[in-house]
Amino acid sequence: MNAIQIYGGNCLEGQIKIQGSKNAALPILAAALLINGICEIENCPDISDVYHMIRLMESLCCTIDRNGHTLKINARQLASHIMPSDSVGVMRSSITLLGALLARTGNVSMQYPGGCVIGQRPIDLHLQGLRRMGVVIEEREDGFGAYAEKLVGTVHKLPFVSVGATENLILAAVLAQGETVIENAAREPEIYVLCDFLNQAGARIKGAGTSRLVIEGVKALHEVSYRIPADRIVAGTYLSACLCSGGEVFLQEAPCTQMGAVIMAASAMGAEAYESREGLHVICRKRRKMPPKLWTDSYPGFPTDLQSAFLTAMTLAEGTGMLEETIFENRFRIVPELQKMGAKITYRKNMVMVEGVTCLHGSLLKAEELRGGAALVLAGAAAEGATTVLNRHFIERGYEDICKDLRMLGIKCEKTNWEERND
Ligand code: EPZ
């Protein structure tokens, strides 16, 4: 079974460069389908979610040339409208292709993207919004067909913030007839970046980064080159690693302006954080303190994707603390794994109470999803002794090479294969 072996107990020392943003890259790859020509995407992270998105797009007759972190995408020959179920099943973000494909072909057939262990991950807001733009959706046993003679602009009032639904409706609106308004739109930096990419390709989107987007449909988009910004969640993961293990790190290219809530929470735990255009300098010399009550929220609140990493840091902090998850219904899956290491956590529904301990013990742990898996690696780095985290493939969905990054910061950490011994 693929795994990661970590030998804990060292402080972090050193610097690393933060990779391009997974959650900015995926919708921008989908947006490339709207361009009847070639677009060049730089600083695209080399992770399995991007690999699956590329395969999915190639199955739709896109040609994609990859040279390191740069992708050259040619969507001129966009033909097939049937998304292969193996890729859709593997990668939830395939749903973001729906709006773009409808805008280009008017006809999409796909299976429902799976939920995952953190939650059901429904797509009702996506489908309701598209229906309001003239899309006919025929639901079937395992999926659905979506058809639209033409997409017509309208006013969407989203009942709650959804990053994916906002992205899908933007992609359906840029070539639609007339004006589309999205109220209660997500304000995540990834939405701002998607709108910036589209505007550079000739779209007419106003209000990027605010909760009200106004999109005037245009006839066509033109070719464009774009650089994906650094990943705020990956940067926050290594900031959390410093909170867990202590030490001093420089996170080159960390997008500090997008990390306000995270940096504030780290400072409340006693970290010294120095922001600059070049990146984020973090120093943790004393034992961390428990933060005041922490809860996840849509941007600019504390990101749900760093909840597991901060929970791990809290298990080693002084005092007792509370952490509430308000976005996903099942995102405390790592609690039993941390308890195996000696963490003192009690939880009910979407709230955990943590009583800090002075050390965690290395253990055999099992990752069940991307961000929780990364948090277990941080726990291993901070623990005494050796830790094995199984199911490395979950972590490789979003981190180019977490072992290499942690080794560059002084942690002994390597990919391995783990065989269950029956002795
Ligand atoms: C995006 O997922 C991110 N993924 C997630 O990151 C992130 O955790 C999430 O936004 C919240 O910030 C990508 O960008 C690829 P939502 P998304 O729609 O779009 C419910 C990671 O680790 N909902 O904002 O799927 C939903 O169940 C991943 O990188 C509906 O009920 O999230 C959730 O409870 C994990 N109906 C809440 O809304 C819908 O139609 C927010 O989901 C859509 C969503």
Coordinates of C-alpha atoms and ligand atoms in Angstrom, one line a residue:
M1 CA 0.0 0.0 0.0
N2 CA 1.4 3.4 -0.9
A3 CA 2.5 5.4 2.2
I4 CA 4.7 8.1 3.7
Q5 CA 7.2 7.3 6.5
I6 CA 8.1 10.2 8.8
Y7 CA 10.7 10.3 11.6
G8 CA 9.5 13.1 13.9
G9 CA 11.0 15.3 16.6
N10 CA 12.9 17.9 14.6
C11 CA 12.1 21.6 14.4
L12 CA 11.6 22.9 10.9
E13 CA 14.4 25.0 9.5
G14 CA 14.8 26.2 5.9
Q15 CA 12.8 27.6 3.0
I16 CA 10.7 26.2 0.2
K17 CA 8.9 27.5 -2.8
I18 CA 5.1 27.2 -2.7
Q19 CA 3.5 25.4 -5.7
G20 CA 0.8 26.8 -8.0
S21 CA -2.8 26.7 -6.7
K22 CA -4.8 23.5 -7.3
N23 CA -8.1 25.3 -6.7
A24 CA -7.2 28.1 -9.0
A25 CA -5.8 25.8 -11.8
L26 CA -8.7 23.4 -12.0
P27 CA -11.4 26.0 -12.9
I28 CA -9.0 27.8 -15.2
L29 CA -8.4 24.6 -17.1
A30 CA -12.1 24.2 -17.5
A31 CA -12.3 27.9 -18.7
A32 CA -9.8 27.1 -21.4
L33 CA -12.5 25.0 -23.1
L34 CA -14.3 28.3 -23.8
I35 CA -11.4 29.5 -26.0
N36 CA -11.6 28.4 -29.6
G37 CA -7.9 28.5 -29.9
I38 CA -4.7 28.0 -27.8
C39 CA -4.0 29.2 -24.3
E40 CA -0.9 28.9 -22.2
I41 CA -1.1 28.2 -18.5
E42 CA 2.1 28.7 -16.4
N43 CA 2.9 27.5 -12.9
C44 CA 0.3 24.8 -13.1
P45 CA 0.9 22.4 -10.1
D46 CA 2.1 18.8 -11.0
I47 CA -0.5 17.0 -9.0
S48 CA -2.9 14.1 -9.7
D49 CA -6.0 16.2 -9.8
V50 CA -4.5 18.3 -12.6
Y51 CA -3.5 15.0 -14.4
H52 CA -7.1 13.7 -14.2
M53 CA -8.5 17.0 -15.5
I54 CA -6.0 16.9 -18.4
R55 CA -7.1 13.4 -19.3
L56 CA -10.7 14.4 -19.1
M57 CA -10.2 17.4 -21.4
E58 CA -8.2 15.2 -23.9
S59 CA -11.1 12.8 -24.0
L60 CA -13.2 15.8 -25.1
C61 CA -10.7 16.2 -28.0
C62 CA -8.6 19.0 -26.5
T63 CA -4.9 18.7 -27.2
I64 CA -2.7 19.6 -24.3
D65 CA 1.1 19.9 -24.4
R66 CA 2.8 19.9 -21.0
N67 CA 6.3 21.3 -20.5
G68 CA 7.1 21.2 -16.8
H69 CA 4.6 23.5 -15.1
T70 CA 3.4 25.1 -18.3
L71 CA 0.4 23.7 -20.2
K72 CA -0.5 24.7 -23.8
I73 CA -4.2 23.9 -24.3
N74 CA -5.8 23.8 -27.8
A75 CA -9.6 23.5 -27.5
R76 CA -10.3 24.3 -31.2
Q77 CA -11.3 20.7 -32.0
L78 CA -13.6 20.4 -29.0
A79 CA -16.0 17.6 -30.1
S80 CA -17.1 14.9 -27.8
H81 CA -19.5 15.9 -25.1
I82 CA -19.5 12.7 -23.1
M83 CA -17.2 12.8 -20.1
P84 CA -15.6 9.4 -19.3
S85 CA -17.0 8.1 -16.1
D86 CA -13.7 6.8 -14.8
S87 CA -12.2 10.3 -14.7
V88 CA -15.4 12.0 -13.4
G89 CA -15.7 9.4 -10.6
V90 CA -12.1 10.0 -9.6
M91 CA -12.3 13.8 -9.6
R92 CA -15.1 15.8 -8.3
S93 CA -13.9 19.0 -9.9
S94 CA -15.0 17.5 -13.3
I95 CA -18.3 19.2 -12.5
T96 CA -16.6 22.6 -13.3
L97 CA -16.3 21.5 -16.9
L98 CA -20.1 21.4 -17.2
G99 CA -20.7 25.1 -17.6
A100 CA -17.9 25.6 -20.0
L101 CA -18.9 22.5 -22.1
L102 CA -22.5 23.7 -22.3
A103 CA -21.3 27.1 -23.5
R104 CA -19.2 25.6 -26.2
T105 CA -21.2 22.5 -27.3
G106 CA -24.7 22.9 -25.8
N107 CA -24.7 19.2 -25.0
V108 CA -23.1 17.3 -22.1
S109 CA -23.5 13.8 -20.7
M110 CA -21.8 12.9 -17.5
Q111 CA -22.2 10.9 -14.3
Y112 CA -22.8 12.5 -11.0
P113 CA -19.4 13.4 -9.5
G114 CA -18.9 11.4 -6.3
G115 CA -19.2 12.7 -2.8
C116 CA -16.2 12.0 -0.5
V117 CA -15.6 11.3 3.1
I118 CA -15.8 14.9 4.1
G119 CA -19.3 15.3 2.8
Q120 CA -22.1 14.5 0.3
R121 CA -20.9 17.3 -2.0
P122 CA -24.2 17.7 -3.8
I123 CA -24.5 19.8 -7.1
D124 CA -28.1 21.0 -6.7
L125 CA -27.0 24.7 -6.9
H126 CA -25.1 24.0 -10.1
L127 CA -28.0 22.3 -11.8
Q128 CA -30.6 24.8 -10.5
G129 CA -28.6 27.7 -11.8
L130 CA -28.0 26.1 -15.2
R131 CA -31.7 25.3 -15.6
R132 CA -32.4 29.0 -15.0
M133 CA -30.1 29.8 -18.0
G134 CA -32.1 27.6 -20.3
V135 CA -30.4 24.3 -19.8
V136 CA -32.6 21.1 -20.0
I137 CA -31.3 18.5 -17.6
E138 CA -32.4 14.9 -17.9
E139 CA -31.5 13.1 -14.8
R140 CA -30.7 9.4 -15.2
E141 CA -29.8 6.5 -12.8
D142 CA -26.1 7.1 -12.8
G143 CA -25.9 10.7 -14.1
F144 CA -27.5 13.2 -16.4
G145 CA -27.7 14.8 -19.8
A146 CA -27.7 18.6 -20.1
Y147 CA -28.8 20.4 -23.3
A148 CA -29.1 24.0 -24.2
E149 CA -29.9 25.6 -27.6
K150 CA -28.4 28.7 -26.2
L151 CA -27.5 29.9 -22.7
V152 CA -29.4 33.0 -21.6
G153 CA -28.2 35.4 -18.9
T154 CA -30.3 35.7 -15.7
V155 CA -30.1 36.8 -12.1
H156 CA -28.9 34.1 -9.7
K157 CA -29.4 34.5 -5.9
L158 CA -27.4 31.7 -4.3
P159 CA -28.9 30.7 -1.0
F160 CA -25.5 30.1 0.5
V161 CA -21.9 30.5 -0.7
S162 CA -20.6 27.7 -3.0
V163 CA -17.2 28.0 -4.7
G164 CA -18.0 25.4 -7.3
A165 CA -21.5 26.7 -8.2
T166 CA -20.1 30.2 -8.5
E167 CA -17.4 28.9 -10.9
N168 CA -19.8 26.9 -13.0
L169 CA -22.3 29.8 -13.4
I170 CA -19.5 32.2 -14.4
L171 CA -18.3 29.7 -17.0
A172 CA -21.8 29.3 -18.4
A173 CA -22.4 33.1 -18.4
V174 CA -19.3 34.5 -20.2
L175 CA -20.6 33.4 -23.7
A176 CA -24.3 33.5 -22.8
Q177 CA -26.9 35.9 -24.4
G178 CA -27.3 39.0 -22.3
E179 CA -26.3 39.8 -18.7
T180 CA -25.9 37.4 -15.8
V181 CA -25.9 38.5 -12.2
I182 CA -24.6 36.2 -9.4
E183 CA -25.6 37.4 -5.9
N184 CA -24.0 35.8 -2.8
A185 CA -21.2 34.7 -5.1
A186 CA -18.1 33.1 -3.4
R187 CA -15.3 35.5 -2.7
E188 CA -12.5 33.0 -2.6
P189 CA -9.2 34.2 -4.3
E190 CA -9.7 31.4 -6.8
I191 CA -12.9 33.1 -8.0
Y192 CA -11.0 36.4 -8.4
V193 CA -8.3 34.6 -10.4
L194 CA -10.8 32.8 -12.6
C195 CA -12.5 36.1 -13.4
D196 CA -9.1 37.7 -14.1
F197 CA -8.2 34.9 -16.5
L198 CA -11.5 35.2 -18.3
N199 CA -11.3 39.0 -18.5
Q200 CA -7.8 38.8 -20.0
A201 CA -9.3 36.5 -22.6
G202 CA -12.0 39.1 -23.5
A203 CA -14.8 38.3 -21.1
R204 CA -16.7 41.2 -19.4
I205 CA -17.0 40.4 -15.7
K206 CA -17.4 43.0 -13.0
G207 CA -17.2 42.6 -9.2
A208 CA -14.5 39.9 -9.1
G209 CA -13.7 39.1 -5.5
T210 CA -17.0 40.6 -4.2
S211 CA -20.3 38.7 -3.5
R212 CA -22.0 40.3 -6.5
L213 CA -20.8 39.4 -10.0
V214 CA -22.1 41.0 -13.2
I215 CA -21.2 39.2 -16.4
E216 CA -22.1 40.6 -19.8
G217 CA -22.1 37.8 -22.4
V218 CA -19.7 38.2 -25.3
K219 CA -19.6 36.4 -28.7
A220 CA -16.2 34.8 -28.3
L221 CA -13.0 34.7 -26.1
H222 CA -9.5 35.1 -27.5
E223 CA -6.2 33.3 -26.8
V224 CA -4.4 34.2 -23.6
S225 CA -1.4 33.3 -21.5
Y226 CA -1.8 33.2 -17.7
R227 CA 0.2 32.4 -14.6
I228 CA -1.4 30.5 -11.8
P229 CA -0.8 32.1 -8.4
A230 CA 0.8 30.2 -5.5
D231 CA -1.4 27.9 -3.5
R232 CA -2.7 29.6 -0.2
I233 CA -3.7 26.2 1.2
V234 CA -0.3 24.6 0.6
A235 CA 1.4 27.6 2.1
G236 CA -1.0 27.4 5.1
T237 CA -0.2 23.7 5.4
Y238 CA 3.5 24.4 5.9
L239 CA 2.8 27.3 8.2
S240 CA 0.8 24.8 10.2
A241 CA 3.8 22.4 10.1
C242 CA 5.8 25.1 11.8
L243 CA 3.1 25.5 14.4
C244 CA 3.2 21.8 15.0
S245 CA 7.0 21.2 15.1
G246 CA 8.3 24.7 15.9
G247 CA 11.3 26.2 14.1
E248 CA 11.8 28.9 11.5
V249 CA 10.7 28.7 7.8
F250 CA 10.5 31.0 4.7
L251 CA 7.6 30.1 2.4
Q252 CA 8.6 31.6 -0.9
E253 CA 5.8 33.0 -3.0
A254 CA 3.2 32.4 -0.3
P255 CA 0.2 34.6 -1.2
C256 CA 0.2 36.5 2.1
T257 CA -2.6 38.9 1.0
Q258 CA -4.9 35.8 0.6
M259 CA -4.0 34.3 4.0
G260 CA -5.2 37.0 6.5
A261 CA -7.4 34.7 8.7
V262 CA -4.8 32.0 8.7
I263 CA -1.9 34.3 9.7
M264 CA -4.1 35.9 12.4
A265 CA -4.9 32.4 13.8
A266 CA -1.2 31.4 13.7
S267 CA -0.2 34.7 15.5
A268 CA -2.8 34.0 18.1
M269 CA -1.1 30.7 18.8
G270 CA 2.2 32.5 19.4
A271 CA 3.8 32.3 15.9
E272 CA 5.8 35.3 14.6
A273 CA 4.7 35.9 11.0
Y274 CA 6.4 38.4 8.7
E275 CA 4.7 39.0 5.3
S276 CA 6.4 40.4 2.3
R277 CA 6.0 40.4 -1.5
E278 CA 8.5 37.5 -1.7
G279 CA 6.7 35.3 0.7
L280 CA 6.0 34.5 4.4
H281 CA 8.6 34.2 7.1
V282 CA 7.4 32.2 10.2
I283 CA 9.1 31.7 13.5
C284 CA 7.8 29.4 16.3
R285 CA 10.3 29.2 19.2
K286 CA 8.0 28.9 22.2
R287 CA 5.4 26.2 22.8
R288 CA 2.2 27.3 21.1
K289 CA -0.8 28.6 22.9
M290 CA -4.4 27.6 22.1
P291 CA -6.1 30.1 19.8
P292 CA -9.4 31.7 20.9
K293 CA -12.3 29.7 19.5
L294 CA -11.6 28.9 15.8
W295 CA -14.3 28.2 13.2
T296 CA -14.2 27.7 9.5
D297 CA -16.0 30.0 7.1
S298 CA -16.2 31.1 3.5
Y299 CA -13.5 33.6 2.4
P300 CA -12.2 35.8 3.9
G301 CA -13.0 33.6 7.0
F302 CA -10.7 30.8 8.2
P303 CA -10.5 28.2 5.3
T304 CA -12.0 24.8 5.9
D305 CA -9.1 23.3 3.9
L306 CA -6.8 24.2 6.8
Q307 CA -9.0 23.0 9.6
S308 CA -7.3 19.6 9.9
A309 CA -3.8 21.1 9.9
F310 CA -4.7 23.6 12.6
L311 CA -6.5 21.0 14.6
T312 CA -3.2 19.0 14.6
A313 CA -1.3 22.1 15.8
M314 CA -3.8 22.6 18.6
T315 CA -3.3 19.1 19.9
L316 CA 0.2 20.2 21.0
A317 CA -0.6 23.7 22.2
E318 CA -0.9 24.8 25.8
G319 CA -4.4 24.9 27.4
T320 CA -7.7 23.9 25.9
G321 CA -9.4 25.1 22.7
M322 CA -12.4 24.7 20.5
L323 CA -12.6 24.3 16.7
E324 CA -15.9 24.4 14.7
E325 CA -16.3 23.2 11.1
T326 CA -19.2 25.1 9.5
I327 CA -18.7 24.1 5.8
F328 CA -18.6 20.3 5.5
E329 CA -20.6 17.9 7.5
N330 CA -17.9 15.3 8.1
R331 CA -14.5 16.9 8.2
F332 CA -13.1 15.6 11.5
R333 CA -12.1 12.2 10.1
I334 CA -8.5 12.5 11.4
V335 CA -9.6 12.8 15.1
P336 CA -9.4 9.0 15.8
E337 CA -6.0 8.9 14.1
L338 CA -4.7 11.8 16.2
Q339 CA -6.1 10.2 19.4
K340 CA -4.1 7.1 18.5
M341 CA -1.0 9.3 18.8
G342 CA -2.0 10.5 22.3
A343 CA -4.0 13.6 21.3
K344 CA -6.8 14.6 23.8
I345 CA -9.8 15.5 21.6
T346 CA -13.5 15.2 22.3
Y347 CA -16.0 16.0 19.7
R348 CA -19.7 16.2 18.9
K349 CA -21.2 16.9 15.5
N350 CA -19.2 19.7 14.0
M351 CA -17.3 21.0 17.1
V352 CA -14.1 19.6 18.7
M353 CA -12.7 20.4 22.1
V354 CA -8.9 20.0 22.4
E355 CA -6.8 19.7 25.5
G356 CA -3.1 20.3 24.5
V357 CA -0.5 17.6 25.3
T358 CA 3.2 18.0 25.4
C359 CA 3.9 15.2 22.9
L360 CA 2.4 12.9 20.3
H361 CA 3.7 9.3 19.7
G362 CA 4.5 8.0 16.3
S363 CA 1.8 5.6 15.0
L364 CA 0.5 3.8 11.9
L365 CA -2.2 6.1 10.5
K366 CA -4.6 6.0 7.6
A367 CA -5.3 9.0 5.3
E368 CA -8.9 9.1 4.0
E369 CA -8.8 12.4 2.0
L370 CA -6.5 15.1 0.8
R371 CA -6.2 17.7 3.6
G372 CA -6.7 15.3 6.5
G373 CA -3.9 13.2 5.0
A374 CA -1.6 16.1 4.9
A375 CA -2.4 17.0 8.5
L376 CA -1.5 13.4 9.6
V377 CA 2.0 13.9 8.0
L378 CA 2.4 17.1 10.0
A379 CA 1.4 15.2 13.1
G380 CA 4.1 12.6 12.3
A381 CA 6.7 15.3 11.8
A382 CA 5.9 16.7 15.3
A383 CA 5.6 13.3 17.0
E384 CA 8.3 11.3 18.8
G385 CA 9.4 8.3 16.9
A386 CA 8.3 7.0 13.5
T387 CA 4.9 7.5 11.8
T388 CA 3.5 5.8 8.7
V389 CA 0.7 7.4 6.9
L390 CA -1.1 5.0 4.5
N391 CA -2.9 6.1 1.3
R392 CA -0.4 8.6 0.1
H393 CA -2.4 8.9 -3.2
F394 CA -5.0 11.1 -1.4
I395 CA -2.2 13.6 -0.5
E396 CA -0.7 13.5 -4.0
R397 CA -4.0 14.9 -5.3
G398 CA -3.1 18.3 -4.0
Y399 CA 0.6 18.4 -3.0
E400 CA 3.4 18.0 -5.6
D401 CA 5.8 16.3 -3.2
I402 CA 5.1 16.8 0.5
C403 CA 8.0 14.6 1.4
K404 CA 10.5 16.6 -0.6
D405 CA 9.2 19.9 0.8
L406 CA 9.4 18.6 4.4
R407 CA 12.9 17.2 3.9
M408 CA 13.9 20.7 2.6
L409 CA 12.6 22.0 6.0
G410 CA 14.7 19.5 8.0
I411 CA 12.2 16.6 8.5
K412 CA 13.1 13.0 7.7
C413 CA 10.3 11.9 5.5
E414 CA 10.0 9.6 2.5
K415 CA 7.6 7.8 0.2
T416 CA 7.3 4.1 0.9
N417 CA 5.3 1.0 0.3
W418 CA 3.8 -0.6 3.4
E419 CA 2.9 -4.3 3.5
E420 CA 0.7 -5.6 6.3
R421 CA 2.9 -8.0 8.3
N422 CA 1.0 -11.0 9.5
D423 CA 3.5 -12.1 12.1
Ligands
EPZ1 C1 -14.2 24.0 -3.3 O1 -15.1 22.8 -3.2 C2 -12.8 23.5 -3.1 N1 -12.4 22.6 -4.1 C3 -12.7 22.7 -1.7 O2 -11.3 22.4 -1.6 C4 -13.1 23.7 -0.6 O3 -13.0 23.0 0.6 C5 -14.5 24.2 -0.9 O4 -14.5 24.9 -2.2 C6 -14.9 25.3 0.2 O5 -14.0 26.3 0.1 C7 -12.0 23.1 -5.3 O6 -11.9 24.3 -5.5 C8 -11.6 22.1 -6.4 P1 -18.5 24.4 -2.2 P2 -16.6 22.9 -3.7 O7 -19.4 24.3 -3.3 O8 -16.8 23.9 -4.7 C9 -22.5 22.5 -0.3 C10 -9.6 20.8 -1.3 O9 -9.2 20.2 -0.3 N2 -23.0 22.5 -1.6 O10 -18.1 25.8 -1.8 O11 -17.1 21.6 -3.9 C11 -21.3 21.6 -0.1 O12 -21.7 20.3 0.2 C12 -11.0 20.9 -1.5 O13 -8.8 21.4 -2.1 C13 -24.4 22.2 -1.8 O14 -25.1 21.8 -0.9 O15 -17.3 23.5 -2.3 C14 -20.6 22.2 1.1 O16 -21.2 21.8 2.3 C15 -11.9 20.2 -0.5 N3 -24.9 22.2 -3.1 C16 -20.8 23.7 0.9 O17 -21.9 23.8 0.0 C17 -24.1 22.5 -4.2 O18 -24.7 22.6 -5.3 C18 -19.6 24.5 0.3 O19 -19.3 23.7 -0.9 C19 -22.8 22.9 -4.0 C20 -22.3 22.9 -2.7

